[in-house]
CSV table of C-alpha atoms in Angstrom, one decimal:
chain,number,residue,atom,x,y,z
X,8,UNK,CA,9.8,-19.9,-12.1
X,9,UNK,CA,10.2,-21.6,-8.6
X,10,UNK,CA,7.7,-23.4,-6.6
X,11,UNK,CA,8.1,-20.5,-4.1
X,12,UNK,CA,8.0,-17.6,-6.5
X,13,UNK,CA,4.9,-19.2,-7.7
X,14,UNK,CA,3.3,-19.5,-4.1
X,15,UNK,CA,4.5,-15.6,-3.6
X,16,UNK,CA,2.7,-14.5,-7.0
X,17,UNK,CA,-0.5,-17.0,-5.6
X,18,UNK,CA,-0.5,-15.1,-2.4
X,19,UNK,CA,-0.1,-11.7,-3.6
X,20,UNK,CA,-2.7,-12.0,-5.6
X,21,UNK,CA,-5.2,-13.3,-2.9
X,22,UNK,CA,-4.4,-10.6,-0.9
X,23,UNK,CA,-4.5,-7.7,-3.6
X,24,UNK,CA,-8.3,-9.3,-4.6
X,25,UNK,CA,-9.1,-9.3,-0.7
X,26,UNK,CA,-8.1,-5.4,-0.8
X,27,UNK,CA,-9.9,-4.4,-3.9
X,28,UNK,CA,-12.9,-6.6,-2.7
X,29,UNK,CA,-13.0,-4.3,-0.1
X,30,UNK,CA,-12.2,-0.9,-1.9
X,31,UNK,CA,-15.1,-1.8,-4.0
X,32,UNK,CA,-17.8,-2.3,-0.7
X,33,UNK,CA,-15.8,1.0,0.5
X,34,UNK,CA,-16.6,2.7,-3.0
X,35,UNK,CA,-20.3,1.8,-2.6
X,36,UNK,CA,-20.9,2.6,0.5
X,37,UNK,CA,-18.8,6.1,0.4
X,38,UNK,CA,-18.3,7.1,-3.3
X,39,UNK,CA,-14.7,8.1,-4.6
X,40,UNK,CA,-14.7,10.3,-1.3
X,41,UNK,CA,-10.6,10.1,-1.4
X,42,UNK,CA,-10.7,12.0,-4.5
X,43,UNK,CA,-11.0,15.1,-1.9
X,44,UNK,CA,-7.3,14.2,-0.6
X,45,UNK,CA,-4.1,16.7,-1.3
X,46,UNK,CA,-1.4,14.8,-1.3
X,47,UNK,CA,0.3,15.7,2.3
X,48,UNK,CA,-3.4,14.7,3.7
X,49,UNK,CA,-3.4,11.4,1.9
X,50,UNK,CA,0.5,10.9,3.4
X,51,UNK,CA,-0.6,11.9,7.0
X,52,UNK,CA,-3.5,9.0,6.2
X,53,UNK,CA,-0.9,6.3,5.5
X,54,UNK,CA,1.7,7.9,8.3
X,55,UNK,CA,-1.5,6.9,10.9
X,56,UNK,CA,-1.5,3.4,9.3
X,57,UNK,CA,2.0,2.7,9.7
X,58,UNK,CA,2.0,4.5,12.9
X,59,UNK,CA,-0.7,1.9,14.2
X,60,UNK,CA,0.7,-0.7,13.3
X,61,UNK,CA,4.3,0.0,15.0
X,62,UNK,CA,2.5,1.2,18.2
X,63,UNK,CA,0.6,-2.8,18.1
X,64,UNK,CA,4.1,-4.2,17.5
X,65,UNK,CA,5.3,-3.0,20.6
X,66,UNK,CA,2.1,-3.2,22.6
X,67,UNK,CA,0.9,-6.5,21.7
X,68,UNK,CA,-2.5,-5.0,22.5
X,69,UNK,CA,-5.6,-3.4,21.2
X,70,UNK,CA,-7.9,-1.1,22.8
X,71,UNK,CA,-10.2,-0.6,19.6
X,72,UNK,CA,-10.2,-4.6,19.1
X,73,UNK,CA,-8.9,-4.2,15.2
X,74,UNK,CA,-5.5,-5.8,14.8
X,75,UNK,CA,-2.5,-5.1,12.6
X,76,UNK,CA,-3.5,-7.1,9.3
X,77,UNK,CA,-6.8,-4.5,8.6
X,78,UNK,CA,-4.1,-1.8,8.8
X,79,UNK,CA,-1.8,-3.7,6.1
X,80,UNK,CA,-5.2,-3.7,4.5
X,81,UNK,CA,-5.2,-0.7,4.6
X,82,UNK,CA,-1.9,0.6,3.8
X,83,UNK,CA,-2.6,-0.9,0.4
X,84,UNK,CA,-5.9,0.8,-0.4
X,85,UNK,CA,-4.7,4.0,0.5
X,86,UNK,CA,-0.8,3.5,-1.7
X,87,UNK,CA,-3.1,3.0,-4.5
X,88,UNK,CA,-5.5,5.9,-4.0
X,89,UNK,CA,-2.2,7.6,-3.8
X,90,UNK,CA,-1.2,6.8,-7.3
X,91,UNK,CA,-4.7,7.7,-8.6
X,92,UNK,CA,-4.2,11.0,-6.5
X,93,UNK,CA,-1.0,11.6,-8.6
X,94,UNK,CA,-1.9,10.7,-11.9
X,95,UNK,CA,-5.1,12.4,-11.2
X,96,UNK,CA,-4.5,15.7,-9.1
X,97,UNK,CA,-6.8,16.1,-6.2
X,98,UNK,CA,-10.5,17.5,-6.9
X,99,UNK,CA,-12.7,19.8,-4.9
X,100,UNK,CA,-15.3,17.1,-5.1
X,101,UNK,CA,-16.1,13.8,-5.9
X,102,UNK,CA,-15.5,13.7,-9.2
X,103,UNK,CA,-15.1,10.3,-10.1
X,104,UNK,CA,-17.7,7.1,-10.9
X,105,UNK,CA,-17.2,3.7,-9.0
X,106,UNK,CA,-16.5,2.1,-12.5
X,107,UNK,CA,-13.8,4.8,-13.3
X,108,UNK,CA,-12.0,4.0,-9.7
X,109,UNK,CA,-11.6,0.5,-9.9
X,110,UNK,CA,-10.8,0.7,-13.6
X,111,UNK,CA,-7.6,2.7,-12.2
X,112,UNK,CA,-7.5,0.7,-9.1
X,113,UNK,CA,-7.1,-2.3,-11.4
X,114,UNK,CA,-4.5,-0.9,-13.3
X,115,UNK,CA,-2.3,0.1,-10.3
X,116,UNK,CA,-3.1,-3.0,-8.3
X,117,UNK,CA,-1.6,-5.2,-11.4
X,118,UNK,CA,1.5,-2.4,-11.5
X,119,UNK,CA,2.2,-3.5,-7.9
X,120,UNK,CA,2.0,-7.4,-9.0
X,121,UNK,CA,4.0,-6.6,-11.7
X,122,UNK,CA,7.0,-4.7,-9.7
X,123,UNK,CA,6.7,-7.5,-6.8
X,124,UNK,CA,7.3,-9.9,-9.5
X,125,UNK,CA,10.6,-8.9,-11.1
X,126,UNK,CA,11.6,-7.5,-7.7
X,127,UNK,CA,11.0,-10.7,-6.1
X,128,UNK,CA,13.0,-12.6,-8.8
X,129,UNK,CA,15.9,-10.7,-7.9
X,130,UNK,CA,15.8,-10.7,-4.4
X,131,UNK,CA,15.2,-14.3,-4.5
X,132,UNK,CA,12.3,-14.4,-1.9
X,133,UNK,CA,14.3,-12.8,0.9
X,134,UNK,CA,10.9,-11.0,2.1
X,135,UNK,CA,9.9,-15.0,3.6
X,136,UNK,CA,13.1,-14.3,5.9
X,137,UNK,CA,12.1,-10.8,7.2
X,138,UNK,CA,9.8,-10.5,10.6
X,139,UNK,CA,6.7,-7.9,10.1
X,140,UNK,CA,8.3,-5.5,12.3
X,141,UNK,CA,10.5,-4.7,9.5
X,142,UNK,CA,8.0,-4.2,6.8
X,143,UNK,CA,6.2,-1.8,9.2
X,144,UNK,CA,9.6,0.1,9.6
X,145,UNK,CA,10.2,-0.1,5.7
X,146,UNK,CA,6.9,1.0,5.0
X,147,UNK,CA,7.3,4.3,8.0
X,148,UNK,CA,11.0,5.0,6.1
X,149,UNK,CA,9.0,5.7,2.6
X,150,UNK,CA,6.2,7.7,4.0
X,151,UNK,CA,8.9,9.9,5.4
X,152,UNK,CA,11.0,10.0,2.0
X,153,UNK,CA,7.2,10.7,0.4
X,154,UNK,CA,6.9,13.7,3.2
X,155,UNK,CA,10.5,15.0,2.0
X,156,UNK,CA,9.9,15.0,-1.3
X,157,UNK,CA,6.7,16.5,-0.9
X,158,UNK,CA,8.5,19.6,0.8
X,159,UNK,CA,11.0,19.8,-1.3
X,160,UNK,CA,8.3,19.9,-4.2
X,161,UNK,CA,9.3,16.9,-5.7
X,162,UNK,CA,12.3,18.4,-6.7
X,163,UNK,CA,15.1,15.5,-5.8
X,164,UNK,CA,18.6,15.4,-7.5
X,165,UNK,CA,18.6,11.5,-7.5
X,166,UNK,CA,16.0,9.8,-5.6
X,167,UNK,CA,12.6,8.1,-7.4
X,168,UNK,CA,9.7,9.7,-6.8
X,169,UNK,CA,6.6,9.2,-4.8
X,170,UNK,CA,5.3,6.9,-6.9
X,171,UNK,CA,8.3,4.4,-6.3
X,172,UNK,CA,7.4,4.9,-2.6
X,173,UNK,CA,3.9,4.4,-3.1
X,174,UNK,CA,4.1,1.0,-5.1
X,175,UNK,CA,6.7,0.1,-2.4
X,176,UNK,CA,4.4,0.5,0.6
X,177,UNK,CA,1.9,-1.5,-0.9
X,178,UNK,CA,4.0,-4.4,-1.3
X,179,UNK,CA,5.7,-4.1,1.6
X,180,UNK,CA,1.6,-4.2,2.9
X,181,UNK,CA,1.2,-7.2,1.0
X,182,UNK,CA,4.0,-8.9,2.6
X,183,UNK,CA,3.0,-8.2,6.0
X,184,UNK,CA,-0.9,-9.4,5.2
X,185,UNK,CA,0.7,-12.6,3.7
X,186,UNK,CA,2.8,-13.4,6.5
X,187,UNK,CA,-0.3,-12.5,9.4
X,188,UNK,CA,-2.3,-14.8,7.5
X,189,UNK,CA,0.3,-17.9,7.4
């Protein structure tokens, strides 16, 4: 493995505990309140992410004083709650213990290394020569293949499914938090 695909896996990793550190706090102060989310609500959550992010890009300015990187932050908490969502199926109430969550969280947070890794082997680090903007766009591209899929009832003739879209919005995420914070 390269110097710079060991940096990548370093950084990823940094972030993703940064995100789950935060999930957790989240989870204790909130429960496993998500749990409530259909799936259309939890891609209209992640569309207002994105959204944010862009409208920053092209403002270069704040009004509620949070900048981009929290919403990468974000974008990542909420692509995993969507694969929980998925495997899981939504509930009517909060039906699930802190220990369970982050047990799943765990799980799909190491999926997301996992993919980045063999991904990023055969890409050869070409996300380090991509600006932010792009990741943002990347990510706004898959939540509207997610919103297609979802009204077509997830029945594609030859696209992956929502989960492929999820796992790629949270590394897309990453990439954007990694590059904010060099």
């Amino acid at each position: 493995m390269s110097k710079e695909n060991e940096k990548t896996n370093a950084q990823f990793e940094q972030v993703m505990q940064e995100c789950r550190s935060l999930f957790e706090k989240k989870l204790h102060d909130y429960g496993a309140s998500w749990r409530i989310l259909r799936p259309q609500s939890l891609t209209d959550q992640l569309f207002i992410k994105a959204k944010r992010i862009r409208s920053l890009e092209i403002k270069k300015e704040s009004l509620v004083g949070e900048g981009i990187r929290p919403e990468f932050i974000a974008l990542i908490n909420y692509g995993i709650v969507g694969l929980i969502q998925l495997a899981q199926g939504f509930s009517d109430t909060v039906d699930m213990q802190p220990k369970e969550a982050m047990a799943l969280y765990d799980r799909y947070a190491l999926e997301a290394l996992e993919l980045m890794k063999r991904k990023n082997h055969d890409y050869d680090e070409a996300w380090r020569g991509m600006r932010v903007s792009s990741y943002t766009d990347f990510i706004l591209t898959k939540i509207e293949r997610i919103k297609e899929i979802e009204n077509l009832g997830g029945d594609t003739l030859v696209s992956e499914g929502i989960d492929a879209n999820y796992m790629d919005i949270i590394n897309y995420a990453v990439f954007g938090a990694i590059k904010l914070s060099e």
